Amino acid sequence: MPPVIFAHRGSSGTYAEHTRAAYLQALADGADGVECDVHLSRDGQLVCIHDTTLDRTTSGSGDVADHTVAELRALDVAAWKGVGIPSAFGGAGEQFLTLTDLLALLHDAGRPLRLAIELKHPSPFGLRLEEALIAFLMDEGWDPETSRLRGLEISFMSFNPDSMRQLAESAPHHMLCQLVADVEPQEVRDALRFGSIAEGALIAVLQRALKEGEELIDAQEVGIAGPGVEYARDHPERVRRWIQEGMRVRAWTVNTEEDALFLADLGVQEMTSDYPARIRLALEGNRQ
Ligand code: G3P
Ligand code: CA
């Protein structure tokens, strides 16, 4: 079986991440599924955006959690990328997506698709994010036994082991993906402006979460391991062992032919990419 390809935040190499255009392009690119990050808005709705704050990818600023969906819809979420959006992919006011919008877009595709939902932490709502997502899906008609919602197969991902444990109470084990990435202290320091004590504390929390995440995977308390490409390159024997022990592995973010072939050689069954068509081509070329 060729690896399953997910479009990461939509085809986010082509259009601004998490926009209607990025997801419509993902469908056009022939992705098997799409990935999205979710946060809760101030009025308790699940919205598709990566960062906790609006500053990087929108015309707004401040925390996502401090804005209502109506306020979020009024923002420009595409211009920052510097790539125009064809009118066939909707107007500027249609680019911001709630999870409801994304489900509708995927259903309209009229073909079976996979949706990988990443629950973003730390969330100001804590694990109420997980509760809200499960309640939302149940309302939509999601089947907790199969994790299917009409033509969609829904899986759940997080770096936070507590998120996985909480979701395990409602969702099937084989649809839970524990994400793992090595903690690089210097990268954490560069990303933060904290004093050294706070830096050290945060690094310790991240390292603890990684260790717990690896333990969840080793104990097969989740069905899917989600290593970053760098993690897979740094720990290939561990990834190979997970696969031999029956684990599915979903690697991210796979944007080069070299990485795709390296991971395929390890036996990785699922890849998440900003350029799903490019990765499909690389993998197919290698099989011919
Ligand atoms: O697919 C997992 C990957 O998306 C995790 O990292 O930062 O892109 O959400 P990030
Ligand atoms: Ca993500």
XYZ file of C-alpha atoms and ligand atoms in Angstrom:
299
model
C 0.000 0.000 0.000
C 1.428 3.450 -0.877
C 1.633 5.870 2.081
C -1.503 7.834 2.916
C -0.943 11.539 2.260
C -2.467 14.292 4.388
C -2.367 17.942 3.331
C -0.825 19.838 6.250
C -3.067 22.804 7.165
C -4.448 22.211 3.635
C -2.074 22.561 0.701
C -0.380 25.253 2.742
C 2.707 25.411 0.550
C 0.479 26.810 -2.199
C -2.090 28.981 -0.383
C -2.207 30.472 3.110
C -2.567 27.730 5.723
C -6.001 26.726 7.032
C -7.835 28.776 4.381
C -10.676 27.540 2.199
C -8.284 27.884 -0.744
C -5.631 25.686 0.906
C -8.163 22.925 1.568
C -9.764 23.124 -1.893
C -6.278 22.931 -3.397
C -5.581 19.858 -1.216
C -8.605 18.143 -2.768
C -7.425 19.149 -6.241
C -3.969 17.802 -5.369
C -5.510 14.396 -4.696
C -4.642 14.288 -0.983
C -6.099 11.298 0.871
C -6.934 13.564 3.757
C -6.265 16.880 5.406
C -4.784 18.012 8.689
C -6.052 20.976 10.701
C -5.203 22.567 14.040
C -8.076 23.587 16.276
C -8.555 26.162 19.013
C -11.671 27.388 20.789
C -12.964 30.872 20.081
C -14.304 33.173 22.812
C -17.831 32.013 21.978
C -16.857 28.359 22.314
C -16.600 27.374 18.642
C -13.859 25.195 17.170
C -11.803 27.209 14.721
C -9.049 26.162 12.316
C -5.844 28.047 13.048
C -2.351 26.997 14.116
C -1.099 29.654 16.511
C -2.593 30.630 19.857
C -2.414 34.233 18.642
C -3.645 35.940 15.491
C -0.565 38.005 14.723
C 1.372 35.756 12.316
C -1.387 34.643 9.950
C -4.119 37.268 10.122
C -4.710 40.999 9.942
C -5.671 40.864 13.636
C -3.712 40.559 16.845
C -4.096 39.082 20.299
C -5.310 35.670 21.385
C -7.662 33.545 19.286
C -9.478 32.697 22.549
C -10.342 36.377 23.063
C -12.237 36.660 19.763
C -15.677 35.516 18.656
C -16.154 33.684 15.378
C -17.827 36.778 13.917
C -14.704 38.807 14.762
C -12.404 36.115 13.334
C -14.370 35.944 10.091
C -13.838 39.680 9.608
C -10.025 39.247 9.547
C -7.881 38.794 6.458
C -6.315 35.352 6.871
C -4.726 35.041 3.434
C -2.839 38.238 2.525
C 0.169 37.525 4.791
C 1.188 34.691 2.458
C 1.526 37.061 -0.490
C -0.279 34.691 -2.860
C -3.572 35.746 -4.470
C -6.534 33.402 -4.198
C -8.457 32.507 -7.378
C -12.132 33.526 -7.171
C -13.121 29.861 -7.683
C -11.719 29.228 -4.181
C -13.995 31.840 -2.571
C -13.782 35.495 -1.643
C -11.616 37.030 1.081
C -14.476 36.813 3.594
C -14.819 33.043 3.055
C -11.241 32.030 3.778
C -11.404 31.748 7.571
C -12.803 28.328 8.543
C -14.519 26.972 11.603
C -14.436 23.210 11.977
C -18.077 23.232 10.830
C -16.979 24.996 7.619
C -14.177 22.502 7.068
C -16.483 19.502 7.517
C -18.905 20.974 4.966
C -16.080 21.582 2.482
C -14.843 17.992 2.863
C -18.332 16.513 2.560
C -18.887 18.516 -0.629
C -15.829 16.793 -2.130
C -18.023 13.728 -2.633
C -15.236 11.201 -2.024
C -14.019 9.369 1.084
C -11.482 11.479 2.953
C -9.515 11.461 6.181
C -9.483 14.358 8.578
C -6.659 14.598 11.132
C -7.543 17.094 13.848
C -4.706 18.419 16.004
C -5.725 19.748 19.407
C -3.456 22.660 20.221
C -2.003 23.038 23.700
C -1.417 24.804 25.951
C -5.006 25.978 25.490
C -6.487 28.604 27.807
C -9.445 26.203 27.989
C -7.286 23.251 29.096
C -8.853 19.878 28.354
C -12.226 21.527 27.783
C -10.902 21.751 24.225
C -11.112 17.945 23.968
C -14.569 17.911 25.591
C -15.806 20.552 23.178
C -14.472 18.665 20.163
C -16.065 15.365 21.148
C -19.390 17.075 21.947
C -19.257 18.869 18.603
C -18.551 15.673 16.655
C -21.288 13.745 18.468
C -23.735 16.504 17.506
C -22.635 16.192 13.891
C -23.362 12.444 13.904
C -19.833 11.099 14.465
C -19.689 7.384 15.332
C -17.370 6.914 18.352
C -16.860 3.220 17.528
C -15.504 3.725 14.023
C -14.604 7.425 14.233
C -16.457 7.944 10.976
C -18.643 10.895 10.138
C -20.464 10.216 6.882
C -17.638 9.772 4.332
C -14.934 11.056 6.679
C -12.531 9.087 8.846
C -11.544 11.301 11.754
C -8.320 10.938 13.735
C -7.068 13.009 16.660
C -3.542 14.286 17.221
C -1.714 16.170 19.952
C 1.734 16.676 21.411
C 0.033 16.664 24.814
C -0.222 13.142 26.330
C -3.060 14.354 28.612
C -5.036 15.194 25.492
C -4.560 11.641 24.183
C -5.583 10.116 27.530
C -8.688 12.300 27.649
C -9.662 11.481 24.062
C -9.107 7.759 24.710
C -12.252 7.872 26.844
C -14.357 8.713 23.770
C -12.483 7.919 20.570
C -11.123 4.590 19.308
C -7.510 3.815 20.110
C -6.502 3.335 16.457
C -7.548 6.935 15.657
C -5.335 8.540 18.336
C -2.009 9.950 17.160
C 0.571 10.968 19.767
C 2.830 13.592 18.186
C 6.504 13.604 19.146
C 9.398 15.956 18.420
C 12.680 16.257 20.277
C 12.897 19.285 22.534
C 15.668 21.578 21.318
C 16.452 23.885 24.270
C 18.104 26.511 22.070
C 15.048 26.688 19.802
C 12.832 27.151 22.840
C 15.141 29.926 24.103
C 15.160 31.628 20.720
C 11.374 31.519 20.574
C 10.898 33.027 23.980
C 11.815 36.224 25.703
C 11.515 34.776 29.197
C 14.130 34.909 31.927
C 16.324 31.841 32.321
C 14.319 30.328 35.207
C 11.104 30.349 33.182
C 13.009 29.002 30.148
C 14.362 26.106 32.168
C 10.918 25.329 33.572
C 9.326 25.322 30.119
C 12.052 23.107 28.664
C 11.526 20.656 31.554
C 7.743 20.596 30.902
C 8.278 19.952 27.180
C 10.810 17.196 27.889
C 8.418 15.571 30.357
C 5.603 15.679 27.758
C 7.896 14.093 25.155
C 8.884 11.286 27.520
C 5.243 10.618 28.412
C 4.294 10.699 24.740
C 6.990 8.161 23.873
C 5.785 5.970 26.730
C 2.207 6.100 25.408
C 3.466 4.979 21.995
C 5.738 2.249 23.416
C 2.849 0.916 25.509
C 0.578 1.116 22.422
C -1.931 3.196 24.334
C -2.418 5.079 21.068
C -2.634 3.482 17.638
C -0.641 6.091 15.697
C 2.807 7.574 16.372
C 3.326 11.043 14.913
C 7.051 11.865 14.697
C 8.391 14.952 13.003
C 10.791 14.310 10.116
C 13.773 15.368 12.238
C 12.720 13.029 15.028
C 12.439 10.136 12.549
C 15.897 10.970 11.140
C 17.387 11.149 14.650
C 15.692 7.959 15.901
C 15.194 5.715 12.831
C 15.585 2.497 14.805
C 12.859 3.541 17.221
C 10.485 4.363 14.358
C 11.288 1.064 12.642
C 10.598 -0.777 15.910
C 7.242 0.958 16.346
C 6.251 -0.185 12.853
C 7.472 -3.748 13.468
C 5.411 -3.809 16.665
C 2.277 -2.946 14.689
C 2.083 0.801 15.196
C 0.987 3.099 12.367
C 3.369 6.003 11.883
C 2.219 9.387 10.571
C 5.234 11.641 9.920
C 5.154 15.428 9.464
C 5.961 17.736 7.732
C 7.233 15.898 4.669
C 8.009 18.456 1.978
C 10.957 17.041 0.033
C 11.399 13.984 -2.159
C 14.441 13.051 -0.087
C 12.441 12.999 3.155
C 9.517 11.141 1.545
C 11.788 8.391 0.222
C 13.692 8.134 3.504
C 10.427 7.699 5.433
C 8.938 5.277 2.885
C 12.101 3.204 3.238
C 11.602 3.103 7.027
C 8.096 1.746 6.376
C 6.203 4.907 7.429
C 2.577 4.463 6.322
C 1.285 8.054 6.515
C 2.838 11.416 5.626
C 1.610 14.951 6.219
C 2.792 17.529 3.708
C 2.391 21.173 2.719
C 2.775 19.904 -0.889
C 0.724 16.684 -1.145
C 0.883 16.462 -4.958
C 4.690 16.752 -4.944
C 5.030 14.027 -2.323
C 2.592 11.709 -4.150
C 4.642 12.175 -7.329
C 7.917 11.480 -5.512
C 6.556 8.277 -3.990
C 4.935 7.078 -7.217
C 8.082 7.814 -9.226
C 10.011 5.661 -6.812
C 7.624 2.708 -7.219
C 7.791 2.629 -11.048
O 0.846 17.066 11.669
C 1.500 17.382 12.850
C 2.114 18.737 12.782
O 1.178 19.613 12.247
C 2.581 19.199 14.126
O 3.223 20.445 14.117
O 3.355 22.856 14.462
O 2.656 21.984 12.276
O 1.124 21.824 14.214
P 2.551 21.834 13.758
Ca -0.649 20.722 13.200
